[in-house]
Amino acid sequence: MSSPSLFRIPIVDLRAQYAKIRDEVRSAIDDVAESQQFILGPAVTQFEAQMAHYLNCAHAVGVASGSDALLLALMALDIGPGDAVITTPFTFFSTVSSITRLGATPLLVDIDDENYLLAAKGVERLLSEHGKIHQGATTDVRTGLRIKALLPVHLFGQCCAMNELSTLARKFQLRIVEDVAQACGARMAMDGHEKFAGTIGDLGCFSFFPSKNLGGFGDGGLVSANSSELAARLRMLRMHGESAKYHHAVTGINSRLDSLQAAVLSVKQRYLDTWCEQRIERAQVYHRLFRQSGLLGAQAVAIPAATSDKSHVFNNYVIGAERRDGLQQFLAESGIQSEAYYPLPLHLQKCFADLGYQQGDFPKAESAANRVLALPLYPELTVAQQEAVVETVGAFYRR
Ligand SMILES: Cc1ncc(COP(=O)(O)O)c(C=O)c1O
């Protein structure tokens, strides 16, 4: 993240949020300092219980980052060489690197262009054309790889089509690992019940990177689970695979949620729903301002579909913009920060060249990479600031 102080309107202003909760947060940090229990201990146990209660799931396991949450989730499901995991090329790097780091193969499927999310129809096509179910397992007939899991990403704060993906997972005997890094607090209707993103599949992977809807004072992450067996495995894997002190049942890693982060997050979690609502309200203000601006009809700008519920909690407000790089430059010159999440889809990254994907393989992800631009959005953003953002976008296209 660039320094907010460089911009009149930063993309996120964490100082405004901190000013409101300073005393509570400092007192929580003080409690940890007084206890001198920095590794796991009561602060982490309390935060894990708080998150499990909030998410209405059986278990929550604190880990060192969202990237580690993904890695540990896949490790807990025994995913490794010979296995494939279906996911999207249009996401943050570690969604895909968590698969390759374990020697497994990402099987990429293009996105829906209206919401940038993994297209359930594309997943269905891939599975029905190339997946062969035999004795409760699905094999990719082209490669012989066992397709073990789906890894949908609730990108920018918006829930994927989990009803459709869950049906496919059941039919093809796949596990589901949800990447909820950007969608903490989002929820959707599943089988007549409201469920939180991250609790629909087998495991949900959260990030507490400071700019997330629930952000810590550094790195942090969490895996949600309903299975006691998977939760126990995760607890073991985050502690070097220890089954008892200095006895290692499996090869794990060192990836625990820091106690100081847990203390800060316990305070901030209590505000999460309010902050999500404020993000949704501000997204609605952008929707209105863009509709009034005349920019949509001219096709210069596409805005996210309006949602009336909490299935999109707007970690980012992302527009699709013609001449995106020029617009970003123009906004920056006007003191407005914006970010292109993500300018190069993952199938075209140098480090994934050996997966064998080419330019043109995922046209929707490639087109999105040229158009997307995240505008300033955070709970304390004012309507006047949002008006200034939309006016400046308009000024760029009217030049
Ligand atoms: C979609 C997505 N997945 C995974 C991660 C990784 O989280 P972390 O930065 O906590 O490792 C992020 C964070 O930026 C993310 O946005």
CSV table of C-alpha atoms and ligand atoms in Angstrom, one decimal:
chain,number,residue,atom,x,y,z
A,1,MET,CA,0.0,0.0,0.0
A,2,SER,CA,1.3,3.5,-0.8
A,3,SER,CA,1.4,6.0,1.9
A,4,PRO,CA,-2.0,7.6,2.3
A,5,SER,CA,-0.4,10.9,3.2
A,6,LEU,CA,0.5,11.4,-0.5
A,7,PHE,CA,-3.1,11.6,-1.5
A,8,ARG,CA,-5.9,14.0,-0.7
A,9,ILE,CA,-8.3,11.0,-0.9
A,10,PRO,CA,-6.5,7.7,-0.1
A,11,ILE,CA,-7.8,4.4,-1.2
A,12,VAL,CA,-8.1,3.4,2.4
A,13,ASP,CA,-7.5,5.5,5.5
A,14,LEU,CA,-6.8,3.4,8.5
A,15,ARG,CA,-5.9,6.3,10.7
A,16,ALA,CA,-9.5,7.5,10.7
A,17,GLN,CA,-10.6,4.1,12.0
A,18,TYR,CA,-7.9,3.9,14.6
A,19,ALA,CA,-8.8,7.3,16.0
A,20,LYS,CA,-12.2,5.9,17.0
A,21,ILE,CA,-11.0,2.8,18.7
A,22,ARG,CA,-7.6,3.9,20.0
A,23,ASP,CA,-8.3,3.4,23.8
A,24,GLU,CA,-9.9,0.0,23.4
A,25,VAL,CA,-7.1,-1.3,21.2
A,26,ARG,CA,-4.3,0.1,23.4
A,27,SER,CA,-5.9,-1.5,26.5
A,28,ALA,CA,-6.1,-4.9,24.6
A,29,ILE,CA,-2.4,-4.6,23.6
A,30,ASP,CA,-1.5,-3.7,27.2
A,31,ASP,CA,-3.3,-6.8,28.5
A,32,VAL,CA,-1.1,-9.0,26.3
A,33,ALA,CA,2.0,-7.1,27.3
A,34,GLU,CA,1.2,-7.6,31.0
A,35,SER,CA,0.5,-11.3,30.5
A,36,GLN,CA,3.8,-11.7,28.4
A,37,GLN,CA,2.0,-14.6,26.6
A,38,PHE,CA,2.9,-13.9,23.0
A,39,ILE,CA,2.5,-17.2,21.3
A,40,LEU,CA,-1.0,-18.5,21.2
A,41,GLY,CA,-2.4,-18.3,24.8
A,42,PRO,CA,-5.6,-16.6,25.9
A,43,ALA,CA,-5.7,-13.8,23.4
A,44,VAL,CA,-5.7,-16.2,20.5
A,45,THR,CA,-8.1,-18.6,22.1
A,46,GLN,CA,-10.5,-15.8,22.8
A,47,PHE,CA,-10.4,-14.4,19.3
A,48,GLU,CA,-10.8,-17.9,17.8
A,49,ALA,CA,-13.9,-18.5,19.9
A,50,GLN,CA,-15.2,-15.0,19.0
A,51,MET,CA,-14.8,-15.7,15.3
A,52,ALA,CA,-16.3,-19.1,15.4
A,53,HIS,CA,-19.3,-17.6,17.2
A,54,TYR,CA,-19.6,-14.8,14.7
A,55,LEU,CA,-19.3,-17.0,11.7
A,56,ASN,CA,-21.6,-19.6,13.2
A,57,CYS,CA,-19.1,-22.4,12.5
A,58,ALA,CA,-17.6,-25.0,14.8
A,59,HIS,CA,-14.0,-24.1,14.7
A,60,ALA,CA,-11.7,-21.2,13.9
A,61,VAL,CA,-7.9,-21.6,13.8
A,62,GLY,CA,-5.7,-18.5,13.9
A,63,VAL,CA,-2.7,-18.6,11.6
A,64,ALA,CA,0.0,-16.2,10.5
A,65,SER,CA,-1.5,-14.8,7.3
A,66,GLY,CA,-4.2,-15.3,4.7
A,67,SER,CA,-1.6,-16.9,2.4
A,68,ASP,CA,-0.7,-19.4,5.2
A,69,ALA,CA,-4.4,-20.0,5.8
A,70,LEU,CA,-4.7,-21.2,2.1
A,71,LEU,CA,-1.5,-23.3,2.3
A,72,LEU,CA,-2.5,-24.9,5.6
A,73,ALA,CA,-6.1,-25.6,4.4
A,74,LEU,CA,-4.8,-27.4,1.3
A,75,MET,CA,-2.2,-29.3,3.5
A,76,ALA,CA,-5.0,-30.3,5.9
A,77,LEU,CA,-6.9,-31.8,2.9
A,78,ASP,CA,-3.7,-33.7,1.9
A,79,ILE,CA,-3.4,-32.0,-1.4
A,80,GLY,CA,-0.1,-32.5,-3.1
A,81,PRO,CA,1.6,-33.9,-6.2
A,82,GLY,CA,-0.8,-35.6,-8.6
A,83,ASP,CA,-3.7,-33.5,-7.4
A,84,ALA,CA,-5.4,-30.6,-9.2
A,85,VAL,CA,-7.4,-27.7,-7.6
A,86,ILE,CA,-9.9,-25.7,-9.7
A,87,THR,CA,-9.6,-21.9,-9.2
A,88,THR,CA,-9.6,-18.6,-11.0
A,89,PRO,CA,-6.7,-16.8,-12.8
A,90,PHE,CA,-8.1,-13.4,-11.6
A,91,THR,CA,-7.1,-13.2,-7.9
A,92,PHE,CA,-4.3,-12.4,-5.6
A,93,PHE,CA,-1.1,-14.3,-6.1
A,94,SER,CA,-1.3,-16.6,-3.1
A,95,THR,CA,-4.6,-18.2,-4.1
A,96,VAL,CA,-2.7,-20.0,-6.9
A,97,SER,CA,0.8,-20.2,-5.3
A,98,SER,CA,-0.6,-22.1,-2.3
A,99,ILE,CA,-1.5,-24.9,-4.8
A,100,THR,CA,1.8,-24.9,-6.6
A,101,ARG,CA,3.9,-24.7,-3.4
A,102,LEU,CA,2.4,-28.1,-2.4
A,103,GLY,CA,3.4,-29.6,-5.8
A,104,ALA,CA,-0.3,-29.7,-6.9
A,105,THR,CA,-1.6,-28.3,-10.1
A,106,PRO,CA,-4.0,-25.3,-10.4
A,107,LEU,CA,-6.7,-26.0,-13.0
A,108,LEU,CA,-7.8,-22.5,-14.0
A,109,VAL,CA,-11.3,-21.5,-15.1
A,110,ASP,CA,-12.2,-18.1,-16.5
A,111,ILE,CA,-14.3,-15.6,-14.6
A,112,ASP,CA,-17.8,-14.1,-15.2
A,113,ASP,CA,-17.1,-10.7,-16.7
A,114,GLU,CA,-19.9,-8.9,-14.9
A,115,ASN,CA,-18.6,-9.7,-11.4
A,116,TYR,CA,-15.0,-10.9,-11.9
A,117,LEU,CA,-15.7,-14.1,-10.0
A,118,LEU,CA,-14.9,-17.7,-10.9
A,119,ALA,CA,-17.7,-18.7,-13.3
A,120,ALA,CA,-19.7,-21.7,-12.0
A,121,LYS,CA,-20.8,-22.5,-15.6
A,122,GLY,CA,-17.1,-22.7,-16.6
A,123,VAL,CA,-16.3,-25.1,-13.7
A,124,GLU,CA,-19.3,-27.2,-14.7
A,125,ARG,CA,-18.1,-27.3,-18.4
A,126,LEU,CA,-14.6,-28.3,-17.3
A,127,LEU,CA,-15.8,-31.0,-15.0
A,128,SER,CA,-18.4,-32.5,-17.4
A,129,GLU,CA,-16.0,-32.4,-20.4
A,130,HIS,CA,-12.8,-33.6,-18.7
A,131,GLY,CA,-13.7,-35.1,-15.3
A,132,LYS,CA,-14.2,-38.8,-14.9
A,133,ILE,CA,-15.8,-40.0,-11.7
A,134,HIS,CA,-14.6,-43.4,-10.5
A,135,GLN,CA,-14.9,-44.9,-7.0
A,136,GLY,CA,-15.7,-41.6,-5.4
A,137,ALA,CA,-12.8,-39.6,-7.0
A,138,THR,CA,-12.7,-37.4,-10.1
A,139,THR,CA,-9.8,-37.6,-12.5
A,140,ASP,CA,-8.9,-35.2,-15.3
A,141,VAL,CA,-8.9,-37.5,-18.3
A,142,ARG,CA,-6.4,-35.3,-20.2
A,143,THR,CA,-3.7,-35.4,-17.5
A,144,GLY,CA,-4.6,-38.2,-15.2
A,145,LEU,CA,-4.5,-35.7,-12.3
A,146,ARG,CA,-7.0,-36.2,-9.5
A,147,ILE,CA,-9.2,-33.2,-9.2
A,148,LYS,CA,-9.5,-32.8,-5.5
A,149,ALA,CA,-10.9,-29.4,-4.7
A,150,LEU,CA,-12.6,-26.2,-5.8
A,151,LEU,CA,-11.0,-22.9,-4.6
A,152,PRO,CA,-13.5,-20.1,-5.2
A,153,VAL,CA,-12.4,-16.6,-4.3
A,154,HIS,CA,-14.9,-14.1,-2.9
A,155,LEU,CA,-13.2,-11.3,-4.8
A,156,PHE,CA,-13.5,-7.7,-3.7
A,157,GLY,CA,-15.9,-8.7,-1.0
A,158,GLN,CA,-18.5,-10.5,-3.2
A,159,CYS,CA,-19.7,-14.0,-2.6
A,160,CYS,CA,-19.2,-16.5,-5.4
A,161,ALA,CA,-22.1,-18.7,-6.7
A,162,MET,CA,-21.8,-21.1,-3.8
A,163,ASN,CA,-25.1,-22.9,-4.4
A,164,GLU,CA,-24.0,-24.0,-7.9
A,165,LEU,CA,-20.4,-24.7,-6.8
A,166,SER,CA,-21.5,-26.8,-3.9
A,167,THR,CA,-23.8,-28.9,-6.1
A,168,LEU,CA,-20.8,-29.5,-8.4
A,169,ALA,CA,-18.6,-30.4,-5.5
A,170,ARG,CA,-21.1,-32.9,-4.3
A,171,LYS,CA,-21.5,-34.5,-7.8
A,172,PHE,CA,-17.8,-34.7,-8.5
A,173,GLN,CA,-16.7,-35.5,-4.9
A,174,LEU,CA,-14.6,-32.4,-4.5
A,175,ARG,CA,-13.7,-30.5,-1.3
A,176,ILE,CA,-14.3,-26.8,-1.2
A,177,VAL,CA,-11.7,-24.3,0.2
A,178,GLU,CA,-13.1,-20.8,0.1
A,179,ASP,CA,-10.7,-17.8,-0.2
A,180,VAL,CA,-12.4,-15.3,2.0
A,181,ALA,CA,-9.5,-13.0,2.3
A,182,GLN,CA,-11.5,-10.1,0.9
A,183,ALA,CA,-14.9,-11.0,2.1
A,184,CYS,CA,-14.9,-11.2,5.9
A,185,GLY,CA,-18.5,-10.5,7.0
A,186,ALA,CA,-20.1,-11.4,3.7
A,187,ARG,CA,-23.0,-13.8,3.9
A,188,MET,CA,-25.5,-15.4,1.5
A,189,ALA,CA,-28.6,-17.6,1.4
A,190,MET,CA,-27.8,-21.3,1.2
A,191,ASP,CA,-30.6,-23.9,1.4
A,192,GLY,CA,-32.9,-21.4,3.1
A,193,HIS,CA,-30.3,-20.4,5.7
A,194,GLU,CA,-28.0,-17.4,5.8
A,195,LYS,CA,-24.4,-18.5,5.9
A,196,PHE,CA,-21.2,-16.6,6.2
A,197,ALA,CA,-18.7,-16.7,3.3
A,198,GLY,CA,-16.0,-19.1,4.5
A,199,THR,CA,-18.5,-21.5,6.2
A,200,ILE,CA,-20.1,-23.0,3.2
A,201,GLY,CA,-17.3,-25.2,1.9
A,202,ASP,CA,-15.0,-27.5,4.0
A,203,LEU,CA,-12.6,-24.8,5.0
A,204,GLY,CA,-12.6,-20.9,4.8
A,205,CYS,CA,-9.4,-18.9,4.6
A,206,PHE,CA,-9.4,-15.4,6.0
A,207,SER,CA,-6.8,-12.7,5.9
A,208,PHE,CA,-6.4,-9.9,8.4
A,209,PHE,CA,-4.0,-7.9,6.3
A,210,PRO,CA,-4.5,-4.3,7.5
A,211,SER,CA,-6.6,-3.1,4.5
A,212,LYS,CA,-9.1,-6.0,4.8
A,213,ASN,CA,-12.6,-5.5,6.2
A,214,LEU,CA,-11.3,-6.9,9.4
A,215,GLY,CA,-7.6,-5.9,9.4
A,216,GLY,CA,-5.0,-6.3,12.1
A,217,PHE,CA,-1.9,-4.3,12.9
A,218,GLY,CA,0.2,-6.5,10.7
A,219,ASP,CA,-0.2,-9.9,9.1
A,220,GLY,CA,-2.7,-12.5,10.3
A,221,GLY,CA,-5.1,-15.1,9.1
A,222,LEU,CA,-7.6,-17.7,10.1
A,223,VAL,CA,-9.1,-21.0,8.8
A,224,SER,CA,-12.8,-21.7,9.6
A,225,ALA,CA,-14.0,-25.3,9.7
A,226,ASN,CA,-17.0,-27.4,10.7
A,227,SER,CA,-15.1,-30.7,10.9
A,228,SER,CA,-13.4,-31.3,14.2
A,229,GLU,CA,-11.0,-33.6,12.5
A,230,LEU,CA,-9.8,-30.9,10.0
A,231,ALA,CA,-9.6,-28.3,12.7
A,232,ALA,CA,-7.4,-30.6,14.8
A,233,ARG,CA,-5.2,-31.2,11.8
A,234,LEU,CA,-4.9,-27.5,11.2
A,235,ARG,CA,-3.9,-26.9,14.8
A,236,MET,CA,-1.2,-29.5,14.4
A,237,LEU,CA,0.0,-28.2,11.0
A,238,ARG,CA,0.4,-24.6,12.2
A,239,MET,CA,2.7,-25.9,15.0
A,240,HIS,CA,5.2,-27.8,13.0
A,241,GLY,CA,2.9,-30.8,12.9
A,242,GLU,CA,3.4,-31.4,16.6
A,243,SER,CA,1.1,-34.1,18.1
A,244,ALA,CA,2.7,-33.7,21.5
A,245,LYS,CA,5.5,-31.4,22.5
A,246,TYR,CA,8.5,-32.2,20.3
A,247,HIS,CA,6.7,-35.2,18.7
A,248,HIS,CA,5.8,-34.6,15.1
A,249,ALA,CA,3.1,-36.6,13.5
A,250,VAL,CA,3.3,-34.8,10.2
A,251,THR,CA,5.6,-32.1,8.7
A,252,GLY,CA,3.9,-28.8,9.5
A,253,ILE,CA,5.0,-25.2,9.4
A,254,ASN,CA,5.3,-22.4,12.0
A,255,SER,CA,2.2,-20.3,11.3
A,256,ARG,CA,0.4,-19.1,14.4
A,257,LEU,CA,-1.8,-16.0,14.7
A,258,ASP,CA,0.3,-13.6,16.8
A,259,SER,CA,-1.2,-12.9,20.2
A,260,LEU,CA,-0.9,-9.1,19.8
A,261,GLN,CA,-2.8,-9.3,16.5
A,262,ALA,CA,-5.4,-11.5,18.1
A,263,ALA,CA,-6.0,-8.9,20.8
A,264,VAL,CA,-6.3,-6.1,18.3
A,265,LEU,CA,-8.6,-8.2,16.1
A,266,SER,CA,-10.9,-9.1,19.1
A,267,VAL,CA,-11.6,-5.4,19.5
A,268,LYS,CA,-12.0,-4.7,15.8
A,269,GLN,CA,-14.3,-7.7,15.2
A,270,ARG,CA,-17.0,-6.1,17.3
A,271,TYR,CA,-17.2,-3.3,14.8
A,272,LEU,CA,-17.1,-5.5,11.7
A,273,ASP,CA,-20.8,-5.6,10.9
A,274,THR,CA,-21.1,-1.8,11.3
A,275,TRP,CA,-18.1,-1.3,9.0
A,276,CYS,CA,-19.4,-3.7,6.4
A,277,GLU,CA,-22.8,-1.8,6.4
A,278,GLN,CA,-20.9,1.5,6.0
A,279,ARG,CA,-18.9,0.1,3.1
A,280,ILE,CA,-22.2,-1.1,1.5
A,281,GLU,CA,-23.7,2.4,2.0
A,282,ARG,CA,-20.7,4.1,0.4
A,283,ALA,CA,-20.9,1.6,-2.5
A,284,GLN,CA,-24.5,2.6,-3.0
A,285,VAL,CA,-23.5,6.3,-3.0
A,286,TYR,CA,-20.9,5.5,-5.7
A,287,HIS,CA,-23.6,3.6,-7.7
A,288,ARG,CA,-25.9,6.7,-7.5
A,289,LEU,CA,-23.2,9.2,-8.4
A,290,PHE,CA,-22.0,7.1,-11.3
A,291,ARG,CA,-25.5,6.6,-12.6
A,292,GLN,CA,-26.1,10.4,-12.5
A,293,SER,CA,-22.7,11.1,-14.1
A,294,GLY,CA,-23.6,10.0,-17.6
A,295,LEU,CA,-20.5,7.9,-17.7
A,296,LEU,CA,-22.2,4.6,-17.7
A,297,GLY,CA,-24.3,5.3,-20.8
A,298,ALA,CA,-21.2,6.3,-22.7
A,299,GLN,CA,-19.7,2.9,-21.7
A,300,ALA,CA,-16.6,4.6,-20.3
A,301,VAL,CA,-17.2,3.1,-16.9
A,302,ALA,CA,-18.9,-0.1,-15.7
A,303,ILE,CA,-19.9,-0.3,-12.0
A,304,PRO,CA,-20.4,-3.4,-9.8
A,305,ALA,CA,-24.0,-4.8,-9.9
A,306,ALA,CA,-26.1,-3.3,-7.1
A,307,THR,CA,-26.7,-5.8,-4.2
A,308,SER,CA,-29.3,-5.2,-1.6
A,309,ASP,CA,-27.9,-7.6,0.9
A,310,LYS,CA,-24.6,-8.5,2.5
A,311,SER,CA,-23.5,-10.9,-0.2
A,312,HIS,CA,-21.0,-8.1,-1.3
A,313,VAL,CA,-19.2,-6.3,1.6
A,314,PHE,CA,-17.1,-4.1,-0.7
A,315,ASN,CA,-13.6,-4.7,0.5
A,316,ASN,CA,-13.0,-2.8,-2.7
A,317,TYR,CA,-15.2,-0.7,-5.0
A,318,VAL,CA,-14.0,-1.8,-8.4
A,319,ILE,CA,-15.0,-0.2,-11.6
A,320,GLY,CA,-14.3,-1.3,-15.2
A,321,ALA,CA,-12.7,1.7,-17.0
A,322,GLU,CA,-11.8,2.4,-20.5
A,323,ARG,CA,-8.2,3.8,-20.8
A,324,ARG,CA,-7.7,2.6,-17.2
A,325,ASP,CA,-4.0,3.5,-16.8
A,326,GLY,CA,-4.7,7.0,-18.1
A,327,LEU,CA,-7.5,7.4,-15.6
A,328,GLN,CA,-5.4,6.1,-12.7
A,329,GLN,CA,-2.7,8.6,-13.6
A,330,PHE,CA,-5.2,11.5,-13.9
A,331,LEU,CA,-6.8,10.6,-10.5
A,332,ALA,CA,-3.3,10.4,-8.9
A,333,GLU,CA,-2.5,13.9,-10.3
A,334,SER,CA,-5.7,15.1,-8.7
A,335,GLY,CA,-4.7,13.6,-5.3
A,336,ILE,CA,-6.9,10.6,-5.5
A,337,GLN,CA,-5.5,7.1,-4.9
A,338,SER,CA,-6.7,4.1,-6.9
A,339,GLU,CA,-5.3,0.6,-7.5
A,340,ALA,CA,-5.5,-1.9,-10.4
A,341,TYR,CA,-6.3,-5.2,-8.7
A,342,TYR,CA,-4.9,-7.1,-10.7
A,343,PRO,CA,-3.1,-5.9,-13.7
A,344,LEU,CA,-1.6,-9.3,-14.8
A,345,PRO,CA,-3.7,-12.5,-14.4
A,346,LEU,CA,-2.0,-15.3,-12.8
A,347,HIS,CA,-1.8,-17.6,-15.8
A,348,LEU,CA,0.5,-15.0,-17.5
A,349,GLN,CA,2.8,-14.7,-14.5
A,350,LYS,CA,6.4,-15.7,-15.2
A,351,CYS,CA,6.6,-18.0,-12.2
A,352,PHE,CA,3.6,-20.0,-13.5
A,353,ALA,CA,4.9,-20.4,-17.1
A,354,ASP,CA,5.5,-24.1,-16.6
A,355,LEU,CA,1.7,-24.6,-16.1
A,356,GLY,CA,1.6,-24.1,-19.9
A,357,TYR,CA,-1.2,-21.5,-20.2
A,358,GLN,CA,-1.0,-18.9,-22.9
A,359,GLN,CA,-2.3,-15.4,-23.6
A,360,GLY,CA,-5.8,-15.8,-24.8
A,361,ASP,CA,-6.6,-18.8,-22.6
A,362,PHE,CA,-8.8,-16.7,-20.3
A,363,PRO,CA,-10.1,-13.8,-22.3
A,364,LYS,CA,-12.4,-12.5,-19.6
A,365,ALA,CA,-9.7,-12.4,-16.9
A,366,GLU,CA,-7.3,-10.8,-19.4
A,367,SER,CA,-9.8,-8.1,-20.3
A,368,ALA,CA,-10.6,-7.5,-16.7
A,369,ALA,CA,-6.9,-7.0,-15.9
A,370,ASN,CA,-6.9,-4.2,-18.4
A,371,ARG,CA,-10.0,-2.5,-17.1
A,372,VAL,CA,-10.3,-2.9,-13.3
A,373,LEU,CA,-9.7,0.1,-11.0
A,374,ALA,CA,-10.4,0.1,-7.3
A,375,LEU,CA,-11.5,3.5,-6.0
A,376,PRO,CA,-11.2,4.9,-2.5
A,377,LEU,CA,-13.6,3.1,-0.1
A,378,TYR,CA,-13.6,2.8,3.6
A,379,PRO,CA,-16.2,3.3,6.3
A,380,GLU,CA,-15.2,6.9,7.1
A,381,LEU,CA,-15.2,8.1,3.5
A,382,THR,CA,-17.5,11.1,3.1
A,383,VAL,CA,-20.1,11.8,0.4
A,384,ALA,CA,-18.1,14.9,-0.5
A,385,GLN,CA,-15.0,12.8,-1.1
A,386,GLN,CA,-17.0,10.4,-3.2
A,387,GLU,CA,-18.4,13.3,-5.2
A,388,ALA,CA,-14.9,14.5,-5.8
A,389,VAL,CA,-13.8,11.1,-7.0
A,390,VAL,CA,-16.7,10.7,-9.4
A,391,GLU,CA,-16.3,14.3,-10.7
A,392,THR,CA,-12.7,13.6,-11.4
A,393,VAL,CA,-13.4,10.4,-13.2
A,394,GLY,CA,-16.0,12.4,-15.3
A,395,ALA,CA,-13.4,15.2,-15.9
A,396,PHE,CA,-11.0,12.6,-17.3
A,397,TYR,CA,-13.5,11.3,-19.9
A,398,ARG,CA,-14.7,14.7,-20.9
A,399,ARG,CA,-11.2,16.1,-21.6
B,1,LIG,C1,-7.9,-13.0,-2.5
B,1,LIG,C2,-6.8,-13.0,-1.5
B,1,LIG,N1,-6.3,-14.2,-1.2
B,1,LIG,C3,-5.3,-14.4,-0.3
B,1,LIG,C4,-4.7,-13.3,0.2
B,1,LIG,C5,-3.5,-13.5,1.1
B,1,LIG,O1,-3.6,-12.9,2.4
B,1,LIG,P1,-2.4,-12.4,3.2
B,1,LIG,O2,-1.9,-11.1,2.6
B,1,LIG,O3,-2.9,-12.2,4.6
B,1,LIG,O4,-1.3,-13.4,3.1
B,1,LIG,C6,-5.1,-12.0,-0.1
B,1,LIG,C7,-4.5,-10.8,0.5
B,1,LIG,O5,-4.2,-9.9,-0.1
B,1,LIG,C8,-6.2,-11.9,-1.0
B,1,LIG,O6,-6.7,-10.7,-1.4
